[in-house]
Short mmCIF file of C-alpha atoms in Angstrom, two decimals:
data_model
loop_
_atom_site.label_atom_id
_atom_site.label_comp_id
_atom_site.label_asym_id
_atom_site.label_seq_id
_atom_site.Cartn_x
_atom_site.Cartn_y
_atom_site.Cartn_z
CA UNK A 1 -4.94 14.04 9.41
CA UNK A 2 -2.71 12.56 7.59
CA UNK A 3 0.52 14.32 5.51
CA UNK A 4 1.71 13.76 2.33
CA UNK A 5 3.67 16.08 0.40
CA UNK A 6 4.67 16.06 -3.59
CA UNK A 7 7.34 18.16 -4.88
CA UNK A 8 7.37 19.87 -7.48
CA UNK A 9 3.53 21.11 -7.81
CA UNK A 10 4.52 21.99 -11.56
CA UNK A 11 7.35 20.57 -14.02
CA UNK A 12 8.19 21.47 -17.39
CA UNK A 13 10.82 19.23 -19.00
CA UNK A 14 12.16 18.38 -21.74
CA UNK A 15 11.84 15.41 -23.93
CA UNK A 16 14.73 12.62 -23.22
CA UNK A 17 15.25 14.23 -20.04
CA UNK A 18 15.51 12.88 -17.00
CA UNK A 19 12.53 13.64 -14.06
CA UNK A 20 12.46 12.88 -10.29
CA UNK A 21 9.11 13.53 -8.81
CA UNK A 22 9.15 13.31 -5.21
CA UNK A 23 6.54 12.07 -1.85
CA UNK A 24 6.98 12.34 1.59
CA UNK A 25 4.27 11.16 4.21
CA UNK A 26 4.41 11.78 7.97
CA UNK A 27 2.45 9.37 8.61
CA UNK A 28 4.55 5.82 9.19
CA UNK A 29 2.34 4.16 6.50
CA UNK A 30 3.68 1.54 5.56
CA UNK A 31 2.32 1.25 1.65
CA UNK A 32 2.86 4.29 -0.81
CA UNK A 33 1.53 4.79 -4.30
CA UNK A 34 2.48 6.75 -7.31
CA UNK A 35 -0.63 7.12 -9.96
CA UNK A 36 -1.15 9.00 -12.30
CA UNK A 37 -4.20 10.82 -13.60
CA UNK A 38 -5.40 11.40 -17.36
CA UNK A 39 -8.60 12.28 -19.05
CA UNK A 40 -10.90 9.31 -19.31
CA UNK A 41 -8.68 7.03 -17.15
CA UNK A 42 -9.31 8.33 -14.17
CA UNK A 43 -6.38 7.39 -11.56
CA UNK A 44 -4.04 4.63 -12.90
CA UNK A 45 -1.07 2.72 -10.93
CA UNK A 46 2.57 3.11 -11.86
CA UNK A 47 4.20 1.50 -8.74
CA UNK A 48 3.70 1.12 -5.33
CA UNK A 49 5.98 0.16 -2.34
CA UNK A 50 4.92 -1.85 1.46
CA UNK A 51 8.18 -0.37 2.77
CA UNK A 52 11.80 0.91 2.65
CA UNK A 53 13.69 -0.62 -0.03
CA UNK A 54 10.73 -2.18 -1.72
CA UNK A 55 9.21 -1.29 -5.27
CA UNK A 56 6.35 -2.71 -6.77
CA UNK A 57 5.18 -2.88 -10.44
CA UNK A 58 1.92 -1.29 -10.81
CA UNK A 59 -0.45 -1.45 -14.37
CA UNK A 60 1.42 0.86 -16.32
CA UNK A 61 5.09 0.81 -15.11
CA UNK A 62 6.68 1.31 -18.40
CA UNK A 63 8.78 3.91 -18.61
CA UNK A 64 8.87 4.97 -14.76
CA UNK A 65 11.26 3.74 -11.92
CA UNK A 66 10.57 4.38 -8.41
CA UNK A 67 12.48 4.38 -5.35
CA UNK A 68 11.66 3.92 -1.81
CA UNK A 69 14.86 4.93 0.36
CA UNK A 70 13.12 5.58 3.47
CA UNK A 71 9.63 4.73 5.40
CA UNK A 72 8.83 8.73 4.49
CA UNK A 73 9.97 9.14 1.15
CA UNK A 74 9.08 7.42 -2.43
CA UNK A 75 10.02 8.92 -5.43
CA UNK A 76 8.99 8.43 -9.13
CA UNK A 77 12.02 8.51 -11.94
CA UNK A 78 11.30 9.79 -15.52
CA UNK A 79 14.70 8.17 -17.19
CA UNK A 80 14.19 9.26 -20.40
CA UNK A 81 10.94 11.64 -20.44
CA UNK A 82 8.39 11.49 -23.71
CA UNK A 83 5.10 13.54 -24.58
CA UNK A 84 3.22 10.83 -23.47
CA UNK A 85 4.46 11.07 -19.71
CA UNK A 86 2.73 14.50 -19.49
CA UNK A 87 0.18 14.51 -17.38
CA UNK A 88 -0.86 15.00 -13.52
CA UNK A 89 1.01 12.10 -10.79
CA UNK A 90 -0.55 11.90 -7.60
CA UNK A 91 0.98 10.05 -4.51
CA UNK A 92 -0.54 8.66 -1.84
CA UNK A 93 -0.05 6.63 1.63
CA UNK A 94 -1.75 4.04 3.45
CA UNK A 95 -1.41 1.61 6.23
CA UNK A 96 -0.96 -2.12 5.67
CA UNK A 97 -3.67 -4.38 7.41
CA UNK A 98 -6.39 -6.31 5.89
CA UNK A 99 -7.63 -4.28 2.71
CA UNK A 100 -10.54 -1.91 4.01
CA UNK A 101 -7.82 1.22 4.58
CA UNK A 102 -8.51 4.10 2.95
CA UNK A 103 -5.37 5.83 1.41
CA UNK A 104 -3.97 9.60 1.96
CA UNK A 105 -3.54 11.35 -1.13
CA UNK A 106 -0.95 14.57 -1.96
CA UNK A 107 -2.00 17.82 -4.16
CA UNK A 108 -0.59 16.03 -7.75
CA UNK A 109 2.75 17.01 -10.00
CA UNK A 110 1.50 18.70 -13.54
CA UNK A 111 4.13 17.76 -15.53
CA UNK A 112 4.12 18.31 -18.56
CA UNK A 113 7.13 17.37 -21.56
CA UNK A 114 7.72 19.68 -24.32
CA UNK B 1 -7.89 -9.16 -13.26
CA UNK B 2 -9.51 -6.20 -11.18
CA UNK B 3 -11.69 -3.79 -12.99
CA UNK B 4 -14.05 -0.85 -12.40
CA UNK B 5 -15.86 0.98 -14.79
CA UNK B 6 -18.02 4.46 -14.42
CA UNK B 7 -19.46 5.53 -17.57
CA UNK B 8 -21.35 8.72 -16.45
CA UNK B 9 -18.85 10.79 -17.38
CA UNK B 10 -20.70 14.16 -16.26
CA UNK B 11 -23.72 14.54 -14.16
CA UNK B 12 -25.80 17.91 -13.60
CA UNK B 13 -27.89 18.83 -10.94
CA UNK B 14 -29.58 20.66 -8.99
CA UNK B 15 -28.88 22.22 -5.64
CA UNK B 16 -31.19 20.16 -2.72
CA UNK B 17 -32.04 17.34 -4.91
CA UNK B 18 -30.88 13.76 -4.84
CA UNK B 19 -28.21 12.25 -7.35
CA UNK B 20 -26.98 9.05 -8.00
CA UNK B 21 -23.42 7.44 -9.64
CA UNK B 22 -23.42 4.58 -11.11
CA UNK B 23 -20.36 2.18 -11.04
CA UNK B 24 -19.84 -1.92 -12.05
CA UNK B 25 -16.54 -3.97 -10.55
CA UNK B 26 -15.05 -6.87 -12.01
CA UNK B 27 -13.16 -9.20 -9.58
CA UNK B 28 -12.51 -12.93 -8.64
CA UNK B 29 -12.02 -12.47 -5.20
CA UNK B 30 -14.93 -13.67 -2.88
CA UNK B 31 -13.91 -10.92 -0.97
CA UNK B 32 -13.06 -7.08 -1.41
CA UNK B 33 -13.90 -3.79 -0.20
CA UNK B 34 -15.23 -0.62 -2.68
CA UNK B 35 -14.84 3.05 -1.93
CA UNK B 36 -15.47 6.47 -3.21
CA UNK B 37 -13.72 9.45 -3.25
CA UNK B 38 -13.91 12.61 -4.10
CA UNK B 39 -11.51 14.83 -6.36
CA UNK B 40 -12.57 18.77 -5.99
CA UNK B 41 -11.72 21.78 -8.18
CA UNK B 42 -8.46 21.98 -6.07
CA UNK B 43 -7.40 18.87 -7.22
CA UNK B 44 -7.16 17.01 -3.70
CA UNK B 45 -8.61 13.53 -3.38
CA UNK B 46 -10.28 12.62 -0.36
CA UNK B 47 -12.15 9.19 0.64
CA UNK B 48 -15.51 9.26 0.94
CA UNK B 49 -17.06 6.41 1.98
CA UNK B 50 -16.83 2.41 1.92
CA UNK B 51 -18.47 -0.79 1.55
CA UNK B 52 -17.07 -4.27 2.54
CA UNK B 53 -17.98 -6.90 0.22
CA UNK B 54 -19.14 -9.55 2.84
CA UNK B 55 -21.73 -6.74 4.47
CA UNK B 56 -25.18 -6.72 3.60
CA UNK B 57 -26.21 -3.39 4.93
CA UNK B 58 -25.39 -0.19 3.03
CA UNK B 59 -22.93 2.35 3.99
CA UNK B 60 -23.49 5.81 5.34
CA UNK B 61 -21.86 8.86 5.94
CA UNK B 62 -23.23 12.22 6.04
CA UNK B 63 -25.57 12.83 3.49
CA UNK B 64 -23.51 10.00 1.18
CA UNK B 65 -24.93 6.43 0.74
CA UNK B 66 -24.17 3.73 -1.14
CA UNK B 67 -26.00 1.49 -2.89
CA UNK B 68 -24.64 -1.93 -3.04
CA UNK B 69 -26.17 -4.55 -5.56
CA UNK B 70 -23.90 -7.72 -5.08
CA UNK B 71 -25.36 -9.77 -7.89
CA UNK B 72 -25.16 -7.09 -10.04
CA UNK B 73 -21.60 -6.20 -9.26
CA UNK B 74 -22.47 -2.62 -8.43
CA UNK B 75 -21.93 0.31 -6.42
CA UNK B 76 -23.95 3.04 -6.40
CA UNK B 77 -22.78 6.56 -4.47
CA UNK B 78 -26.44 8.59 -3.69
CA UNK B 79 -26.11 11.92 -2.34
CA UNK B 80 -28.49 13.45 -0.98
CA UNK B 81 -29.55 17.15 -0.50
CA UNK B 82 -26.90 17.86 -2.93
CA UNK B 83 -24.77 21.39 -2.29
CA UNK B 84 -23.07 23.02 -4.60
CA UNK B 85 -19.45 22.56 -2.62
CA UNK B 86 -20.59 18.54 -3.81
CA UNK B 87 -19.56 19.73 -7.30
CA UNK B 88 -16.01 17.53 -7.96
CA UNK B 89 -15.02 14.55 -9.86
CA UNK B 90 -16.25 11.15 -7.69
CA UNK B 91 -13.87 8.26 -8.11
CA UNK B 92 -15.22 4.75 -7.68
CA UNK B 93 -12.56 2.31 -6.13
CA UNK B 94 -11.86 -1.60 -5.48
CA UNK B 95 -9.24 -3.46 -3.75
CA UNK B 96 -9.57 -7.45 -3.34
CA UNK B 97 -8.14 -9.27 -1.18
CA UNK B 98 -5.90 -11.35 -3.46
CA UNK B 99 -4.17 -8.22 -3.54
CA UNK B 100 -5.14 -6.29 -1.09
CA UNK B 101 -2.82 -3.37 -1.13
CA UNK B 102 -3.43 -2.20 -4.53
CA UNK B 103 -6.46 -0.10 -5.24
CA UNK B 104 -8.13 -0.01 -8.90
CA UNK B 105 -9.92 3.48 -9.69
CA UNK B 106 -12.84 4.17 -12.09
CA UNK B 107 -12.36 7.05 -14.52
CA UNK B 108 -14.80 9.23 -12.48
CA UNK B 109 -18.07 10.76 -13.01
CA UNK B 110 -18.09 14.95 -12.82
CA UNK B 111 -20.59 16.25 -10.87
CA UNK B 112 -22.06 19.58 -11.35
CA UNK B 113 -24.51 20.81 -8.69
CA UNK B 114 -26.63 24.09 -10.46
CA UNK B 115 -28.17 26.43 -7.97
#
């Protein structure tokens, strides 16, 4: 089964701080995902990556910057942190091929910005 | 655009019987593939089940099926012999192939299963 980690389970930080949540996979998939999760949105998309050194705009990339320094690891970057960024960010990992792959997901980050 | 809307926002149940979730897609692709998965109390998300755009038959697993309406852009997640370990948020998902490795999630339909 596939393996993919988030660290920290829970943050509290403060507003205008900076936050680095992070993903690792064990899996060699190539694609990774950072969404995040609210009440009556369901599962949004921040960014996404299809491999080391790439980063991909997702729907609502404002705000976030992600980072993809390794096949294993993508992180997502709270520069400046606000209210509005509190909430629950899953990752998740899947292969590349031709669309029908299902995707690997880890336990979710509660942050949460005072 | 890609776009998928569930607007069941809670379901309740009983335990044995048979439920349904709705959920409508919005694409331009001619092809694209739909999924469900499942979010329990936990909070883990696990995939469910799938259906490829270009297949007519409808997709089983277990005691899931789907019910896939084309024309109507919709697909339906039945489960049958519901248990109460079914209780958990169901997501409804759709990736097309003009970008096929981005998936677009519902906002989810909570199921309750009452014994």
């Amino acid at each position: 089964e596939a393996a993919v980690t988030q660290s920290p389970r829970n943050k509290v930080a403060v507003t205008g701080g900076k936050v680095t949540l992070s993903c690792n996979q064990t899996n060699n998939h190539n694609n990774m995902y950072w969404y995040r999760q609210d009440t009556g949105h369901g599962l949004r998309l921040i960014h996404y990556s299809y491999g080391a050194g790439s980063t991909e705009k997702g729907d609502i990339p404002d705000g976030y910057k992600a980072s993809r320094p390794s096949q294993e690891n993508f992180s997502l970057i709270l520069e400046l942190a606000t209210p509005s960024q509190t909430s629950v960010y899953f990752c998740a990992s899947g292969p590349s091929g031709t669309g029908n792959e299902r995707l690997f997901f880890g336990h979710g980050t509660k942050l949460s910005v005072l | 655009a890609q776009k998928v809307t569930q607007t069941q926002t809670s379901i309740s149940v009983m335990e044995k019987t048979t439920v349904t979730m709705d959920c409508v897609y919005e694409t331009q692709d001619s092809s694209y593939f739909l999924f469900w998965y499942k979010q329990t109390a936990s909070g883990e998300i696990v995939f469910l089940i799938r259906q490829d755009s270009y297949k007519k038959e409808n997709a089983t697993v277990g005691h899931y099926s789907l019910n896939f309406q084309k024309p109507k852009s919709s697909i339906g997640l039945i489960i049958t012999a519901t248990q109460i370990e079914d209780s958990a948020v169901y997501f409804c998902a759709m990736r097309g192939m003009s970008n096929y490795n981005v998936l677009y999630f519902g906002s989810g339909t909570k199921l309750t299963v009452e014994p």
